[in-house]
PDB file of C-alpha atoms in Angstrom:
ATOM      1  CA  UNK A   1     308.030 109.295  -3.096  1.00 72.00           C
ATOM      2  CA  UNK A   2     305.450 109.748  -0.987  1.00 66.00           C
ATOM      3  CA  UNK A   3     302.190 112.005  -1.902  1.00 55.00           C
ATOM      4  CA  UNK A   4     303.176 115.689  -0.621  1.00 46.00           C
ATOM      5  CA  UNK A   5     301.794 117.112   2.687  1.00 42.00           C
ATOM      6  CA  UNK A   6     301.592 121.402   2.472  1.00 32.00           C
ATOM      7  CA  UNK A   7     303.782 121.485   5.590  1.00 34.00           C
ATOM      8  CA  UNK A   8     305.883 119.000   7.400  1.00 34.00           C
ATOM      9  CA  UNK A   9     305.280 117.952  11.132  1.00 34.00           C
ATOM     10  CA  UNK A  10     306.753 120.492  13.909  1.00 31.00           C
ATOM     11  CA  UNK A  11     310.369 117.746  14.598  1.00 33.00           C
ATOM     12  CA  UNK A  12     311.921 118.946  17.811  1.00 32.00           C
ATOM     13  CA  UNK A  13     315.493 119.424  17.930  1.00 31.00           C
ATOM     14  CA  UNK A  14     316.332 117.906  20.719  1.00 33.00           C
ATOM     15  CA  UNK A  15     317.446 113.900  20.245  1.00 34.00           C
ATOM     16  CA  UNK A  16     316.342 111.834  23.196  1.00 35.00           C
ATOM     17  CA  UNK A  17     318.418 108.605  24.742  1.00 34.00           C
ATOM     18  CA  UNK A  18     318.040 106.587  21.801  1.00 52.00           C
ATOM     19  CA  UNK A  19     318.129 108.557  19.227  1.00 84.00           C
ATOM     20  CA  UNK A  20     321.309 108.587  16.473  1.00 95.00           C
ATOM     21  CA  UNK A  21     323.206 111.817  15.722  1.00 90.00           C
ATOM     22  CA  UNK A  22     322.609 113.485  11.923  1.00 95.00           C
ATOM     23  CA  UNK A  23     324.336 116.632  10.731  1.00 96.00           C
ATOM     24  CA  UNK A  24     324.144 117.359   6.885  1.00 97.00           C
ATOM     25  CA  UNK A  25     326.435 117.565   4.351  1.00 97.00           C
ATOM     26  CA  UNK A  26     324.410 119.077   1.620  1.00 97.00           C
ATOM     27  CA  UNK A  27     321.871 121.254   1.486  1.00 96.00           C
ATOM     28  CA  UNK A  28     320.173 122.905  -1.529  1.00 95.00           C
ATOM     29  CA  UNK A  29     316.973 124.318  -0.600  1.00 93.00           C
ATOM     30  CA  UNK A  30     314.140 124.976  -3.610  1.00 93.00           C
ATOM     31  CA  UNK A  31     315.900 121.361  -4.838  1.00 95.00           C
ATOM     32  CA  UNK A  32     313.547 117.786  -4.261  1.00 96.00           C
ATOM     33  CA  UNK A  33     316.294 114.536  -3.365  1.00 97.00           C
ATOM     34  CA  UNK A  34     313.941 111.733  -4.318  1.00 97.00           C
ATOM     35  CA  UNK A  35     316.574 108.260  -3.266  1.00 98.00           C
ATOM     36  CA  UNK A  36     320.033 108.088  -3.898  1.00 99.00           C
ATOM     37  CA  UNK A  37     322.879 105.347  -5.104  1.00 99.00           C
ATOM     38  CA  UNK A  38     326.756 105.157  -3.716  1.00 99.00           C
ATOM     39  CA  UNK A  39     329.399 104.571  -6.475  1.00 98.00           C
ATOM     40  CA  UNK A  40     331.238 102.131  -5.862  1.00 97.00           C
ATOM     41  CA  UNK A  41     334.334 105.591  -5.605  1.00 97.00           C
ATOM     42  CA  UNK A  42     331.793 106.581  -2.437  1.00 98.00           C
ATOM     43  CA  UNK A  43     330.228 109.247  -4.035  1.00 98.00           C
ATOM     44  CA  UNK A  44     326.185 109.645  -4.236  1.00 99.00           C
ATOM     45  CA  UNK A  45     324.137 109.995  -6.757  1.00 98.00           C
ATOM     46  CA  UNK A  46     320.777 112.112  -5.989  1.00 98.00           C
ATOM     47  CA  UNK A  47     317.717 111.990  -8.396  1.00 98.00           C
ATOM     48  CA  UNK A  48     315.459 115.709  -7.802  1.00 97.00           C
ATOM     49  CA  UNK A  49     312.683 116.100  -9.545  1.00 94.00           C
ATOM     50  CA  UNK A  50     309.905 119.891 -10.483  1.00 88.00           C
ATOM     51  CA  UNK A  51     313.351 121.748 -10.781  1.00 71.00           C
ATOM     52  CA  UNK A  52     312.167 122.155 -13.535  1.00 70.00           C
ATOM     53  CA  UNK A  53     312.948 118.427 -14.982  1.00 74.00           C
ATOM     54  CA  UNK A  54     314.739 115.657 -14.049  1.00 88.00           C
ATOM     55  CA  UNK A  55     317.633 115.902 -12.520  1.00 94.00           C
ATOM     56  CA  UNK A  56     320.709 113.443 -11.068  1.00 97.00           C
ATOM     57  CA  UNK A  57     323.553 115.407  -9.185  1.00 97.00           C
ATOM     58  CA  UNK A  58     327.081 114.217  -7.521  1.00 98.00           C
ATOM     59  CA  UNK A  59     328.119 114.598  -3.626  1.00 98.00           C
ATOM     60  CA  UNK A  60     332.095 113.331  -3.622  1.00 97.00           C
ATOM     61  CA  UNK A  61     334.399 113.220  -0.348  1.00 96.00           C
ATOM     62  CA  UNK A  62     330.578 113.521   1.803  1.00 96.00           C
ATOM     63  CA  UNK A  63     331.043 114.574   4.374  1.00 91.00           C
ATOM     64  CA  UNK A  64     334.622 116.296   3.834  1.00 93.00           C
ATOM     65  CA  UNK A  65     335.846 119.121   3.213  1.00 91.00           C
ATOM     66  CA  UNK A  66     336.803 119.197   0.216  1.00 92.00           C
ATOM     67  CA  UNK A  67     333.400 117.700  -1.126  1.00 94.00           C
ATOM     68  CA  UNK A  68     331.242 119.072  -4.174  1.00 96.00           C
ATOM     69  CA  UNK A  69     328.253 118.635  -5.083  1.00 96.00           C
ATOM     70  CA  UNK A  70     327.166 119.192 -10.019  1.00 95.00           C
ATOM     71  CA  UNK A  71     325.128 117.828 -11.809  1.00 95.00           C
ATOM     72  CA  UNK A  72     324.950 114.427 -14.715  1.00 94.00           C
ATOM     73  CA  UNK A  73     323.194 115.683 -18.392  1.00 92.00           C
ATOM     74  CA  UNK A  74     319.770 114.033 -16.413  1.00 93.00           C
ATOM     75  CA  UNK A  75     316.819 112.785 -19.145  1.00 92.00           C
ATOM     76  CA  UNK A  76     314.625 116.504 -20.710  1.00 88.00           C
ATOM     77  CA  UNK A  77     311.388 114.280 -21.234  1.00 90.00           C
ATOM     78  CA  UNK A  78     310.310 113.760 -17.841  1.00 94.00           C
ATOM     79  CA  UNK A  79     310.099 116.049 -14.677  1.00 95.00           C
ATOM     80  CA  UNK A  80     311.311 113.448 -12.234  1.00 96.00           C
ATOM     81  CA  UNK A  81     313.683 110.635 -11.588  1.00 98.00           C
ATOM     82  CA  UNK A  82     312.836 108.644  -8.479  1.00 98.00           C
ATOM     83  CA  UNK A  83     314.599 104.737  -8.440  1.00 98.00           C
ATOM     84  CA  UNK A  84     317.790 104.651  -9.016  1.00 99.00           C
ATOM     85  CA  UNK A  85     319.554 101.158  -8.653  1.00 99.00           C
ATOM     86  CA  UNK A  86     323.566  99.405  -9.979  1.00 99.00           C
ATOM     87  CA  UNK A  87     323.722  96.715 -12.259  1.00 98.00           C
ATOM     88  CA  UNK A  88     326.763  96.508 -13.476  1.00 98.00           C
ATOM     89  CA  UNK A  89     329.988  98.568 -11.342  1.00 98.00           C
ATOM     90  CA  UNK A  90     328.895 101.871 -12.437  1.00 98.00           C
ATOM     91  CA  UNK A  91     326.267 101.016 -14.312  1.00 98.00           C
ATOM     92  CA  UNK A  92     323.665 102.957 -12.602  1.00 98.00           C
ATOM     93  CA  UNK A  93     319.561 102.557 -13.950  1.00 99.00           C
ATOM     94  CA  UNK A  94     317.562 105.608 -13.149  1.00 98.00           C
ATOM     95  CA  UNK A  95     313.530 104.996 -13.148  1.00 98.00           C
ATOM     96  CA  UNK A  96     311.701 107.932 -14.485  1.00 97.00           C
ATOM     97  CA  UNK A  97     308.623 109.484 -14.208  1.00 96.00           C
ATOM     98  CA  UNK A  98     305.905 112.699 -14.907  1.00 94.00           C
ATOM     99  CA  UNK A  99     304.612 112.968 -11.773  1.00 92.00           C
ATOM    100  CA  UNK A 100     301.720 115.186 -11.040  1.00 84.00           C
ATOM    101  CA  UNK A 101     300.865 116.477  -7.859  1.00 75.00           C
ATOM    102  CA  UNK A 102     297.303 116.173  -8.497  1.00 75.00           C
ATOM    103  CA  UNK A 103     297.074 112.863 -10.250  1.00 75.00           C
ATOM    104  CA  UNK A 104     300.249 110.834  -9.406  1.00 82.00           C
ATOM    105  CA  UNK A 105     301.429 110.166 -12.409  1.00 88.00           C
ATOM    106  CA  UNK A 106     301.034 110.312 -16.238  1.00 90.00           C
ATOM    107  CA  UNK A 107     301.059 106.785 -18.306  1.00 93.00           C
ATOM    108  CA  UNK A 108     302.783 107.067 -21.441  1.00 93.00           C
ATOM    109  CA  UNK A 109     306.127 108.788 -20.047  1.00 95.00           C
ATOM    110  CA  UNK A 110     307.918 106.775 -17.823  1.00 97.00           C
ATOM    111  CA  UNK A 111     310.815 105.184 -19.202  1.00 98.00           C
ATOM    112  CA  UNK A 112     314.449 103.556 -17.605  1.00 99.00           C
ATOM    113  CA  UNK A 113     317.411 105.162 -18.353  1.00 98.00           C
ATOM    114  CA  UNK A 114     321.093 103.431 -17.844  1.00 98.00           C
ATOM    115  CA  UNK A 115     324.491 105.996 -17.385  1.00 97.00           C
ATOM    116  CA  UNK A 116     327.667 104.381 -17.420  1.00 97.00           C
ATOM    117  CA  UNK A 117     330.267 106.286 -15.863  1.00 97.00           C
ATOM    118  CA  UNK A 118     333.125 103.693 -16.628  1.00 96.00           C
ATOM    119  CA  UNK A 119     333.624 105.934 -19.928  1.00 86.00           C
ATOM    120  CA  UNK A 120     334.040 109.888 -18.277  1.00 82.00           C
ATOM    121  CA  UNK A 121     333.022 112.000 -16.193  1.00 81.00           C
ATOM    122  CA  UNK A 122     330.042 112.740 -17.073  1.00 84.00           C
ATOM    123  CA  UNK A 123     328.370 110.375 -18.939  1.00 94.00           C
ATOM    124  CA  UNK A 124     324.977 110.410 -21.537  1.00 94.00           C
ATOM    125  CA  UNK A 125     321.918 109.050 -20.305  1.00 96.00           C
ATOM    126  CA  UNK A 126     320.611 105.867 -22.490  1.00 97.00           C
ATOM    127  CA  UNK A 127     317.255 104.758 -22.613  1.00 98.00           C
ATOM    128  CA  UNK A 128     316.963 101.107 -21.871  1.00 98.00           C
ATOM    129  CA  UNK A 129     313.208 100.738 -22.034  1.00 98.00           C
ATOM    130  CA  UNK A 130     309.693 103.202 -21.799  1.00 98.00           C
ATOM    131  CA  UNK A 131     306.638 101.723 -19.828  1.00 98.00           C
ATOM    132  CA  UNK A 132     303.818 102.540 -21.521  1.00 97.00           C
ATOM    133  CA  UNK A 133     301.333 101.326 -19.337  1.00 98.00           C
ATOM    134  CA  UNK A 134     303.287 102.552 -15.788  1.00 97.00           C
ATOM    135  CA  UNK A 135     302.171 105.994 -14.483  1.00 95.00           C
ATOM    136  CA  UNK A 136     304.645 105.706 -10.651  1.00 95.00           C
ATOM    137  CA  UNK A 137     307.336 105.231 -11.350  1.00 97.00           C
ATOM    138  CA  UNK A 138     309.380 104.050  -7.901  1.00 98.00           C
ATOM    139  CA  UNK A 139     311.480 102.471  -6.129  1.00 98.00           C
ATOM    140  CA  UNK A 140     313.855  99.770  -8.263  1.00 99.00           C
ATOM    141  CA  UNK A 141     316.505  97.189  -7.421  1.00 99.00           C
ATOM    142  CA  UNK A 142     318.694  94.672  -9.967  1.00 99.00           C
ATOM    143  CA  UNK A 143     317.705  90.604  -9.186  1.00 99.00           C
ATOM    144  CA  UNK A 144     320.744  89.450  -8.304  1.00 98.00           C
ATOM    145  CA  UNK A 145     321.521  86.301  -9.898  1.00 98.00           C
ATOM    146  CA  UNK A 146     320.260  87.972 -12.404  1.00 98.00           C
ATOM    147  CA  UNK A 147     321.584  91.682 -12.690  1.00 97.00           C
ATOM    148  CA  UNK A 148     320.577  93.462 -15.920  1.00 98.00           C
ATOM    149  CA  UNK A 149     316.562  92.451 -15.456  1.00 99.00           C
ATOM    150  CA  UNK A 150     315.109  95.296 -12.831  1.00 99.00           C
ATOM    151  CA  UNK A 151     311.649  95.304 -10.748  1.00 99.00           C
ATOM    152  CA  UNK A 152     310.445  98.729 -10.381  1.00 99.00           C
ATOM    153  CA  UNK A 153     308.001  99.964  -7.830  1.00 99.00           C
ATOM    154  CA  UNK A 154     304.222 100.958  -9.830  1.00 98.00           C
ATOM    155  CA  UNK A 155     302.572 103.382  -7.295  1.00 96.00           C
ATOM    156  CA  UNK A 156     299.878 103.661  -8.676  1.00 94.00           C
ATOM    157  CA  UNK A 157     299.238 101.093 -10.340  1.00 96.00           C
ATOM    158  CA  UNK A 158     300.306  99.408  -7.129  1.00 97.00           C
ATOM    159  CA  UNK A 159     302.365  96.557  -8.235  1.00 98.00           C
ATOM    160  CA  UNK A 160     306.865  95.900  -9.917  1.00 99.00           C
ATOM    161  CA  UNK A 161     307.080  96.202 -13.347  1.00 99.00           C
ATOM    162  CA  UNK A 162     310.440  93.968 -14.071  1.00 99.00           C
ATOM    163  CA  UNK A 163     312.684  95.188 -16.787  1.00 99.00           C
ATOM    164  CA  UNK A 164     315.689  93.069 -18.879  1.00 99.00           C
ATOM    165  CA  UNK A 165     317.508  96.094 -19.669  1.00 98.00           C
ATOM    166  CA  UNK A 166     319.307  93.831 -22.469  1.00 97.00           C
ATOM    167  CA  UNK A 167     316.874  93.768 -24.463  1.00 98.00           C
ATOM    168  CA  UNK A 168     314.652  95.898 -23.172  1.00 98.00           C
ATOM    169  CA  UNK A 169     311.899  93.443 -22.880  1.00 98.00           C
ATOM    170  CA  UNK A 170     308.948  95.075 -19.953  1.00 99.00           C
ATOM    171  CA  UNK A 171     306.863  92.691 -18.740  1.00 98.00           C
ATOM    172  CA  UNK A 172     305.214  92.695 -14.260  1.00 98.00           C
ATOM    173  CA  UNK A 173     307.646  90.909 -12.220  1.00 98.00           C
ATOM    174  CA  UNK A 174     304.922  90.582  -9.183  1.00 99.00           C
ATOM    175  CA  UNK A 175     301.477  92.255  -7.894  1.00 98.00           C
ATOM    176  CA  UNK A 176     299.232  91.447  -5.092  1.00 98.00           C
ATOM    177  CA  UNK A 177     297.193  93.327  -3.183  1.00 97.00           C
ATOM    178  CA  UNK A 178     299.160  94.728  -0.614  1.00 98.00           C
ATOM    179  CA  UNK A 179     301.245  96.295  -3.052  1.00 98.00           C
ATOM    180  CA  UNK A 180     298.165  98.332  -3.594  1.00 96.00           C
ATOM    181  CA  UNK A 181     296.451 101.767  -1.791  1.00 84.00           C
ATOM    182  CA  UNK A 182     293.238 102.937  -1.831  1.00 69.00           C
ATOM    183  CA  UNK A 183     292.106 105.318  -4.492  1.00 62.00           C
ATOM    184  CA  UNK A 184     289.419 106.846  -2.022  1.00 58.00           C
ATOM    185  CA  UNK A 185     291.362 109.349  -1.559  1.00 53.00           C
ATOM    186  CA  UNK A 186     293.099 110.801  -4.907  1.00 53.00           C
ATOM    187  CA  UNK A 187     295.143 108.987  -6.219  1.00 59.00           C
ATOM    188  CA  UNK A 188     297.268 107.382  -3.348  1.00 70.00           C
ATOM    189  CA  UNK A 189     300.535 105.542  -3.124  1.00 88.00           C
ATOM    190  CA  UNK A 190     300.877 102.020  -2.454  1.00 96.00           C
ATOM    191  CA  UNK A 191     304.364 100.363  -2.962  1.00 98.00           C
ATOM    192  CA  UNK A 192     306.995 102.582  -2.079  1.00 98.00           C
ATOM    193  CA  UNK A 193     310.834 101.156  -1.932  1.00 98.00           C
ATOM    194  CA  UNK A 194     312.389  98.048  -2.485  1.00 98.00           C
ATOM    195  CA  UNK A 195     314.826  95.650  -2.344  1.00 99.00           C
ATOM    196  CA  UNK A 196     315.909  91.846  -2.861  1.00 98.00           C
ATOM    197  CA  UNK A 197     317.567  90.121  -0.016  1.00 98.00           C
ATOM    198  CA  UNK A 198     317.611  86.400   1.049  1.00 97.00           C
ATOM    199  CA  UNK A 199     315.766  84.987  -2.474  1.00 98.00           C
ATOM    200  CA  UNK A 200     312.505  87.678  -1.048  1.00 99.00           C
ATOM    201  CA  UNK A 201     311.305  90.986  -2.948  1.00 99.00           C
ATOM    202  CA  UNK A 202     311.191  93.676   0.078  1.00 99.00           C
ATOM    203  CA  UNK A 203     308.649  96.641   0.180  1.00 99.00           C
ATOM    204  CA  UNK A 204     306.982  99.162   1.457  1.00 98.00           C
ATOM    205  CA  UNK A 205     303.764 100.632   1.239  1.00 98.00           C
ATOM    206  CA  UNK A 206     303.338 103.801   1.524  1.00 95.00           C
ATOM    207  CA  UNK A 207     299.700 104.111   2.443  1.00 93.00           C
ATOM    208  CA  UNK A 208     299.600 100.831   4.768  1.00 95.00           C
ATOM    209  CA  UNK A 209     303.090 102.250   6.462  1.00 96.00           C
ATOM    210  CA  UNK A 210     304.173  98.562   6.113  1.00 98.00           C
ATOM    211  CA  UNK A 211     307.051  96.534   5.004  1.00 98.00           C
ATOM    212  CA  UNK A 212     306.588  93.297   2.851  1.00 99.00           C
ATOM    213  CA  UNK A 213     308.170  90.870   1.798  1.00 99.00           C
ATOM    214  CA  UNK A 214     307.785  88.300  -0.759  1.00 99.00           C
ATOM    215  CA  UNK A 215     309.948  84.849  -2.289  1.00 99.00           C
ATOM    216  CA  UNK A 216     311.429  85.955  -6.029  1.00 99.00           C
ATOM    217  CA  UNK A 217     312.395  83.319  -7.845  1.00 98.00           C
ATOM    218  CA  UNK A 218     316.882  84.593  -9.550  1.00 98.00           C
ATOM    219  CA  UNK A 219     314.287  85.534 -13.187  1.00 98.00           C
ATOM    220  CA  UNK A 220     312.286  88.043 -11.109  1.00 98.00           C
ATOM    221  CA  UNK A 221     309.071  86.577 -10.842  1.00 98.00           C
ATOM    222  CA  UNK A 222     307.477  86.079  -7.986  1.00 98.00           C
ATOM    223  CA  UNK A 223     308.035  82.412  -6.529  1.00 98.00           C
ATOM    224  CA  UNK A 224     305.135  79.727  -7.167  1.00 97.00           C
ATOM    225  CA  UNK A 225     302.201  79.558  -4.535  1.00 97.00           C
ATOM    226  CA  UNK A 226     305.152  81.941  -2.394  1.00 98.00           C
ATOM    227  CA  UNK A 227     302.483  84.415   0.478  1.00 98.00           C
ATOM    228  CA  UNK A 228     303.326  87.842   2.047  1.00 99.00           C
ATOM    229  CA  UNK A 229     304.413  87.939   4.266  1.00 98.00           C
ATOM    230  CA  UNK A 230     304.010  90.902   6.148  1.00 98.00           C
ATOM    231  CA  UNK A 231     307.451  92.147   8.092  1.00 98.00           C
ATOM    232  CA  UNK A 232     307.061  95.352  10.803  1.00 98.00           C
ATOM    233  CA  UNK A 233     304.053  97.517  10.655  1.00 97.00           C
ATOM    234  CA  UNK A 234     305.282 101.150  11.938  1.00 97.00           C
ATOM    235  CA  UNK A 235     304.039 104.631  13.805  1.00 96.00           C
ATOM    236  CA  UNK A 236     303.927 106.328  10.799  1.00 95.00           C
ATOM    237  CA  UNK A 237     302.330 108.817   8.924  1.00 93.00           C
ATOM    238  CA  UNK A 238     303.354 107.355   5.508  1.00 94.00           C
ATOM    239  CA  UNK A 239     307.043 104.384   4.552  1.00 96.00           C
ATOM    240  CA  UNK A 240     309.189 105.279   1.396  1.00 97.00           C
ATOM    241  CA  UNK A 241     312.499 104.064   0.861  1.00 98.00           C
ATOM    242  CA  UNK A 242     313.841 101.762   2.270  1.00 99.00           C
ATOM    243  CA  UNK A 243     317.965 100.112   3.281  1.00 99.00           C
ATOM    244  CA  UNK A 244     319.326  96.765   4.905  1.00 98.00           C
ATOM    245  CA  UNK A 245     322.668  97.423   6.566  1.00 98.00           C
ATOM    246  CA  UNK A 246     324.808  98.126   7.996  1.00 97.00           C
ATOM    247  CA  UNK A 247     327.161  95.432   5.492  1.00 95.00           C
ATOM    248  CA  UNK A 248     325.328  92.363   5.371  1.00 93.00           C
ATOM    249  CA  UNK A 249     323.147  93.280   8.572  1.00 94.00           C
ATOM    250  CA  UNK A 250     319.465  92.112   8.904  1.00 95.00           C
ATOM    251  CA  UNK A 251     318.596  94.982   9.778  1.00 97.00           C
ATOM    252  CA  UNK A 252     315.834  97.686   8.305  1.00 98.00           C
ATOM    253  CA  UNK A 253     316.621 101.131   7.920  1.00 99.00           C
ATOM    254  CA  UNK A 254     313.133 103.079   6.258  1.00 99.00           C
ATOM    255  CA  UNK A 255     312.495 107.198   5.848  1.00 98.00           C
ATOM    256  CA  UNK A 256     308.686 108.472   6.660  1.00 97.00           C
ATOM    257  CA  UNK A 257     308.829 111.626   4.187  1.00 95.00           C
ATOM    258  CA  UNK A 258     306.318 113.800   5.660  1.00 91.00           C
ATOM    259  CA  UNK A 259     305.944 112.817   8.927  1.00 92.00           C
ATOM    260  CA  UNK A 260     310.330 113.670   9.492  1.00 94.00           C
ATOM    261  CA  UNK A 261     311.746 110.184  10.978  1.00 96.00           C
ATOM    262  CA  UNK A 262     314.321 107.311  10.428  1.00 98.00           C
ATOM    263  CA  UNK A 263     312.852 103.973  11.474  1.00 98.00           C
ATOM    264  CA  UNK A 264     314.744 101.042  12.104  1.00 98.00           C
ATOM    265  CA  UNK A 265     313.521  97.204  12.258  1.00 98.00           C
ATOM    266  CA  UNK A 266     315.102  94.504  13.485  1.00 96.00           C
ATOM    267  CA  UNK A 267     315.100  90.690  12.622  1.00 93.00           C
ATOM    268  CA  UNK A 268     312.120  90.896  14.674  1.00 94.00           C
ATOM    269  CA  UNK A 269     309.814  93.363  13.707  1.00 95.00           C
ATOM    270  CA  UNK A 270     309.856  95.879  15.418  1.00 95.00           C
ATOM    271  CA  UNK A 271     310.457  99.233  14.249  1.00 95.00           C
ATOM    272  CA  UNK A 272     311.465 102.639  16.786  1.00 96.00           C
ATOM    273  CA  UNK A 273     311.564 105.703  15.113  1.00 96.00           C
ATOM    274  CA  UNK A 274     315.881 105.721  15.935  1.00 97.00           C
ATOM    275  CA  UNK A 275     316.861 109.827  14.322  1.00 96.00           C
ATOM    276  CA  UNK A 276     314.277 112.327  14.493  1.00 94.00           C
ATOM    277  CA  UNK A 277     315.361 115.656  13.947  1.00 94.00           C
ATOM    278  CA  UNK A 278     314.415 118.564  11.609  1.00 95.00           C
ATOM    279  CA  UNK A 279     317.582 118.019   9.051  1.00 96.00           C
ATOM    280  CA  UNK A 280     315.075 114.624   8.358  1.00 97.00           C
ATOM    281  CA  UNK A 281     311.936 116.054   7.584  1.00 96.00           C
ATOM    282  CA  UNK A 282     310.832 115.203   4.667  1.00 97.00           C
ATOM    283  CA  UNK A 283     313.424 112.157   4.116  1.00 98.00           C
ATOM    284  CA  UNK A 284     312.771 110.015   0.953  1.00 98.00           C
ATOM    285  CA  UNK A 285     315.697 107.745   0.688  1.00 99.00           C
ATOM    286  CA  UNK A 286     318.320 106.511   2.989  1.00 98.00           C
ATOM    287  CA  UNK A 287     321.618 104.051   1.656  1.00 99.00           C
ATOM    288  CA  UNK A 288     324.645 103.101   3.147  1.00 99.00           C
ATOM    289  CA  UNK A 289     328.780 104.607   2.711  1.00 98.00           C
ATOM    290  CA  UNK A 290     331.141 102.221   0.405  1.00 98.00           C
ATOM    291  CA  UNK A 291     333.955 103.656   1.650  1.00 97.00           C
ATOM    292  CA  UNK A 292     336.149 102.093   5.285  1.00 96.00           C
ATOM    293  CA  UNK A 293     335.556 105.686   6.348  1.00 96.00           C
ATOM    294  CA  UNK A 294     331.702 105.656   6.124  1.00 97.00           C
ATOM    295  CA  UNK A 295     330.408 101.552   5.867  1.00 97.00           C
ATOM    296  CA  UNK A 296     328.693 102.369   8.850  1.00 97.00           C
ATOM    297  CA  UNK A 297     327.349 105.833   8.003  1.00 98.00           C
ATOM    298  CA  UNK A 298     323.602 106.379   7.211  1.00 98.00           C
ATOM    299  CA  UNK A 299     322.854 108.483   4.518  1.00 99.00           C
ATOM    300  CA  UNK A 300     319.981 110.297   4.343  1.00 99.00           C
ATOM    301  CA  UNK A 301     318.171 111.821   1.345  1.00 99.00           C
ATOM    302  CA  UNK A 302     315.138 114.745   1.957  1.00 98.00           C
ATOM    303  CA  UNK A 303     312.360 116.118  -0.699  1.00 96.00           C
ATOM    304  CA  UNK A 304     313.557 120.086   1.345  1.00 96.00           C
ATOM    305  CA  UNK A 305     317.308 118.822  -0.253  1.00 96.00           C
ATOM    306  CA  UNK A 306     319.114 118.035   2.447  1.00 98.00           C
ATOM    307  CA  UNK A 307     321.627 115.277   1.726  1.00 98.00           C
ATOM    308  CA  UNK A 308     321.701 113.628   6.164  1.00 98.00           C
ATOM    309  CA  UNK A 309     324.397 111.816   7.638  1.00 98.00           C
ATOM    310  CA  UNK A 310     324.004 109.519  10.649  1.00 98.00           C
ATOM    311  CA  UNK A 311     326.691 107.799  12.605  1.00 96.00           C
ATOM    312  CA  UNK A 312     324.298 103.985  13.055  1.00 96.00           C
ATOM    313  CA  UNK A 313     327.529 103.086  15.043  1.00 91.00           C
ATOM    314  CA  UNK A 314     327.036 105.764  17.402  1.00 79.00           C
ATOM    315  CA  UNK A 315     323.706 103.844  18.808  1.00 62.00           C
ATOM    316  CA  UNK A 316     325.165 100.676  18.528  1.00 55.00           C
TER     317      UNK A 316
END
C-alpha cells in the first residue's frame, strides 16, 4: 500500500516497443484491490480495503469465460486486508489493519488472521495474533525453512514484524534504517512489499523507490553482522509490492501504484518499465499464475478495482 493520490498520472494507451501486453480479467469499479495470492487450483485471492470494511474475494479460472468472482468471510474489526501469504497448502495468513489517509494507520487494531481452504468453500478467518504495537501492516511472507513463521511489513514504523503463527508470539524480525521513510510530509510509507528468497529478505521502500535485501536466518531474523544491500532504484514516484518470476526466475517485477507502471529488475539491478497502460493505473501488487496455462502470466491488482493479466512470454 502506498499513500493515495487524488489523481493518477495520465497514461498512454499506445504500447512501446518494450511494453508487454496487458488485458483485464476482472473489473470491479469502486473496489480497492490491495494484494493477491494464487491458490493451488489457480484461483486468485484478492484482499480489499475501504468498502466499507476489509474484504476477501476469490477469482476463479482467471482469464477464461467460466471465470467468477465471489466474496469470502473477512474480519469486520478492521477496514483493510493487506498482505497475504501461504503458510501450508491452501492455508493463507492475512495482514489486517485500520488504515487512515490522514494518519496512515491505527495503533492497536492490527492483527494476523488465517483462512483454511482445505475445509469447505467458505472458511471463516481465525485470529492468529494481535499486534497491538503495529501501526500499518503491509506485505507479508512466510519463512521457507519455518513456514509457520511470517514476516510482515509495518510501513509506518519501518520494520518487519516476526509472528509465529503456531504460538502467536510477536516480535521484531528485522529493523534497519532502509525500511523507514521521511515523516516530514505527514505519515509516509517506508517498507511496503517484502519477499524471502535465496536466504535474503527483500523489500521495497515506497518513499525511496528502492529495492533492498539483507541476509536472513532460517528463523526469520536478520543474520548476525548482515548488511543491507541496495538492489535497484526505480525511476518512479513510488514502489509498491513486487514478485519474482516466472517460476524460479531471478527477475523482480515491481508495481508502482499511482505511477501506473510495472517495472522489471534484472539480476544486474537494472530496472525498466515493461507495462505502461491505463489498465494498471494504481498497480498495487503482482503474482504469477500457478497452473500450466498461466505460469508465465503476471496478474496485477489495482486500487481502481482491476485485475490485469500480463503475458510476460510476449517480451521474451
